[in-house]
Coordinates of C-alpha atoms and ligand atoms in Angstrom, one line a residue:
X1260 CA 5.1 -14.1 -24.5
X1261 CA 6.9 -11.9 -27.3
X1262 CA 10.9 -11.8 -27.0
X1263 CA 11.9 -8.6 -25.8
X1264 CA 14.8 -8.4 -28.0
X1265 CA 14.5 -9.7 -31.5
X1266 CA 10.4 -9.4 -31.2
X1267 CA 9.9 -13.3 -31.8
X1268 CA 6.4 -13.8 -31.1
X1269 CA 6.9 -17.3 -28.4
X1270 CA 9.0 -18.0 -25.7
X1271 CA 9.7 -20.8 -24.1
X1272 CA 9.5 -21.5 -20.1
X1273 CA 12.7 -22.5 -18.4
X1274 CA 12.2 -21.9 -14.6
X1275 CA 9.2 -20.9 -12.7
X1276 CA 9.6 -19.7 -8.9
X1277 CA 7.4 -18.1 -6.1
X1278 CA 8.5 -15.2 -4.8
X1279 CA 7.1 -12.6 -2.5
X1280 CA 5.6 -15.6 -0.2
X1281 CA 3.9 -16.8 -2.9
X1282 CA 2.1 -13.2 -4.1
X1283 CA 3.9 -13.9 -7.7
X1284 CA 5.5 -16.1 -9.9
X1285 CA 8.7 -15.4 -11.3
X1286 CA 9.1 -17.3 -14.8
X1287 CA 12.7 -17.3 -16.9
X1288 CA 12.3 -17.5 -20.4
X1289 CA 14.3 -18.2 -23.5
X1290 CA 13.4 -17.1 -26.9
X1291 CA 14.0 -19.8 -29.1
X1292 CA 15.4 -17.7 -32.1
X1293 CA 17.5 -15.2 -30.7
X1294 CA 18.4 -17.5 -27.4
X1295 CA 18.5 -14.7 -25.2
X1296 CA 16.7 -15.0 -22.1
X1297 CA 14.5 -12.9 -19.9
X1298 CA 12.2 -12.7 -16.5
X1299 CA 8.2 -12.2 -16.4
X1300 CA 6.0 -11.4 -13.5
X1301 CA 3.3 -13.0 -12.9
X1302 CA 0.7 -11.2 -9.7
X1303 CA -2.6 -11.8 -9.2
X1304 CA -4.7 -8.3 -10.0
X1305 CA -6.3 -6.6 -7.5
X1306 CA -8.9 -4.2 -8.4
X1307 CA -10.3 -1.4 -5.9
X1308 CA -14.0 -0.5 -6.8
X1309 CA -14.6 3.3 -6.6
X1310 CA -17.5 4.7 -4.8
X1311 CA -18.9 5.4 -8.4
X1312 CA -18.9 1.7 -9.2
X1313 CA -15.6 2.0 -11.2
X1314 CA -12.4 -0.2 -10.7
X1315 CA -9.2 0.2 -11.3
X1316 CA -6.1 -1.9 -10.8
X1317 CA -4.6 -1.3 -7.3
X1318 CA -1.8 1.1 -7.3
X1319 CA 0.4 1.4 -4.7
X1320 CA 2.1 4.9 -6.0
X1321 CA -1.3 5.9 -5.7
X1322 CA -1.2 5.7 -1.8
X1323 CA 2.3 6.9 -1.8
X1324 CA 1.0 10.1 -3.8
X1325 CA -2.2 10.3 -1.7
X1326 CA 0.2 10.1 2.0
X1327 CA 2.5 12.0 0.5
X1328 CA 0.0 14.8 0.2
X1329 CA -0.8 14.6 4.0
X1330 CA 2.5 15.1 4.8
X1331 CA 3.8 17.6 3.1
X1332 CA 6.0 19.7 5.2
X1333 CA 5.7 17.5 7.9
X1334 CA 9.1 15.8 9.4
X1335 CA 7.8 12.4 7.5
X1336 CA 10.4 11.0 4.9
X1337 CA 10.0 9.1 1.4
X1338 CA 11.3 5.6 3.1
X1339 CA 8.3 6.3 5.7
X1340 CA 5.8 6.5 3.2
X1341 CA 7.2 4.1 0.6
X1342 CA 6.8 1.4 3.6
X1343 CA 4.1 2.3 5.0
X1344 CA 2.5 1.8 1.5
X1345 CA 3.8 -1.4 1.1
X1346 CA 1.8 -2.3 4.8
X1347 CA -0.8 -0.7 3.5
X1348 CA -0.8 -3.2 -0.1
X1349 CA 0.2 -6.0 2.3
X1350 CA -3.1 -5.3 4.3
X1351 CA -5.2 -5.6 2.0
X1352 CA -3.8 -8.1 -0.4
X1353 CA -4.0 -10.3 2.7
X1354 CA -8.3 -10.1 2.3
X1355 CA -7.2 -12.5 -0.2
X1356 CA -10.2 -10.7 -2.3
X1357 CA -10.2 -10.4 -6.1
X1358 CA -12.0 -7.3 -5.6
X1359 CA -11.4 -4.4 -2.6
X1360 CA -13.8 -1.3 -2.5
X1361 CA -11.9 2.2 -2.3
X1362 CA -13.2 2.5 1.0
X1363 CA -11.2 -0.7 2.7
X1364 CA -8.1 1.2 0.9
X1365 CA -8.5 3.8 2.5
X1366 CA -9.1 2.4 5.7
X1367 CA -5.9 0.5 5.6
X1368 CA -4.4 3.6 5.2
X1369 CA -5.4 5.2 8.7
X1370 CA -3.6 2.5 11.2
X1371 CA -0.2 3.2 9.7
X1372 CA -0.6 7.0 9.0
X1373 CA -1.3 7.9 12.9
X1374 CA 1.6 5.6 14.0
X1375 CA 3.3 7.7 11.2
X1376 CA 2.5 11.1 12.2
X1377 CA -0.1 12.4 13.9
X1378 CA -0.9 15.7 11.8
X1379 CA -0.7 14.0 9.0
X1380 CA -3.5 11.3 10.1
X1381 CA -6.2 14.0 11.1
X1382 CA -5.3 15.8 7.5
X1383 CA -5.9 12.3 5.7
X1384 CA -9.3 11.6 7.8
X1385 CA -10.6 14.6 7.7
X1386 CA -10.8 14.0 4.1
X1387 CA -11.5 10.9 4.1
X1388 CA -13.9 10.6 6.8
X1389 CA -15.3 13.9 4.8
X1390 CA -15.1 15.9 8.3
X1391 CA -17.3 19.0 7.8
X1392 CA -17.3 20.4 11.6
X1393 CA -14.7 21.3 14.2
X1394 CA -16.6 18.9 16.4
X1395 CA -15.5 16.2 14.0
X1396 CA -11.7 17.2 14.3
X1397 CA -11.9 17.6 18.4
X1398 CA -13.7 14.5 18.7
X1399 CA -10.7 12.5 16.7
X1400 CA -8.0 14.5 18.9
X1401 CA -9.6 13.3 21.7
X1402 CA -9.3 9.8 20.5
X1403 CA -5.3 10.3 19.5
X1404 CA -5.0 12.1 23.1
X1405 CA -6.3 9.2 24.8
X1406 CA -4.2 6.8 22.6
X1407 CA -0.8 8.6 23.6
X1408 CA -2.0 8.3 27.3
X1409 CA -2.6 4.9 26.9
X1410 CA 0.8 4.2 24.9
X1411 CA 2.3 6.4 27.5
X1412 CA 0.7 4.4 30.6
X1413 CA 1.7 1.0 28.9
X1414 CA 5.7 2.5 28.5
X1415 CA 5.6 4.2 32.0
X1416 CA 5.2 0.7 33.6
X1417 CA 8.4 -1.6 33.0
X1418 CA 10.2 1.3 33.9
X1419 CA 8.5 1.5 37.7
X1420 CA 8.9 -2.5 37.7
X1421 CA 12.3 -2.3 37.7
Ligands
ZN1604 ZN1 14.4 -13.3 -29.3

């Protein structure tokens, strides 16, 4: 690894370290003719294969711009989307695959994005589900509607225990 400050083409390894549960390495390196020291990076890449065949390296500011685009002018803030991203990279590293097709991305995406905000879910699966009827849109409202009842049944009953 070249030295980020003089240019030295080698470095030496002085400390290695997990970090992120494991998910990457940390190594602390000194360049033998400057001395200065500095931190690489090390993470396993994760490529998501297209629909057309083509991978690319999994991006999570990809997702953020992607939910971001669902939410617009909806009450949803950055913090909520940069987390929800990170579930969403946390998801689907945890497949423990080399390889994840766009599709399983995508997927990943929908769990967090309803909890998130409702509006903003049907926008994202209507394109990604590639919606092309109002029966398509009533028939997932139904399923959110039926969701919120059940959410609502499952919070109505401590309260009538007590
Ligand atoms: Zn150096």
């Amino acid at each position: 690894m070249r030295c980020p400050y003089c240019r030295h083409a080698d470095s030496r390894v002085v400390d290695s370290r997990e970090a992120d549960d494991g998910q990457l390495i940390r190594r602390r390196r000194s360049c033998p003719e400057c001395g200065k020291r500095f931190t690489t990076v090390e993470e396993a890449v994760l490529a998501v294969v297209k629909r057309s065949g083509v991978t690319e390296p999994f991006s999570r500011t990809k997702i953020i711009g992607g939910v971001r685009k669902a939410c617009q002018g909806r009450p949803v803030d950055e913090d909520s989307i940069a987390l929800l991203a990170q579930r969403v990279e946390e998801t689907v590293r945890a497949k423990g695959a080399a390889e994840i097709p766009s599709h399983d991305v995508g997927l990943a995406i929908l769990g967090p994005l309803r909890d998130l905000d409702e509006v903003a879910y049907l926008r994202f699966a209507s394109v990604y589900r590639s919606f092309d009827s109002l029966a398509d849109f009533e028939r997932e409202i139904e399923t959110l509607r039926a969701a919120a009842r059940a959410r609502e049944a499952a919070g109505a009953e401590p309260a009538s225990a007590q």
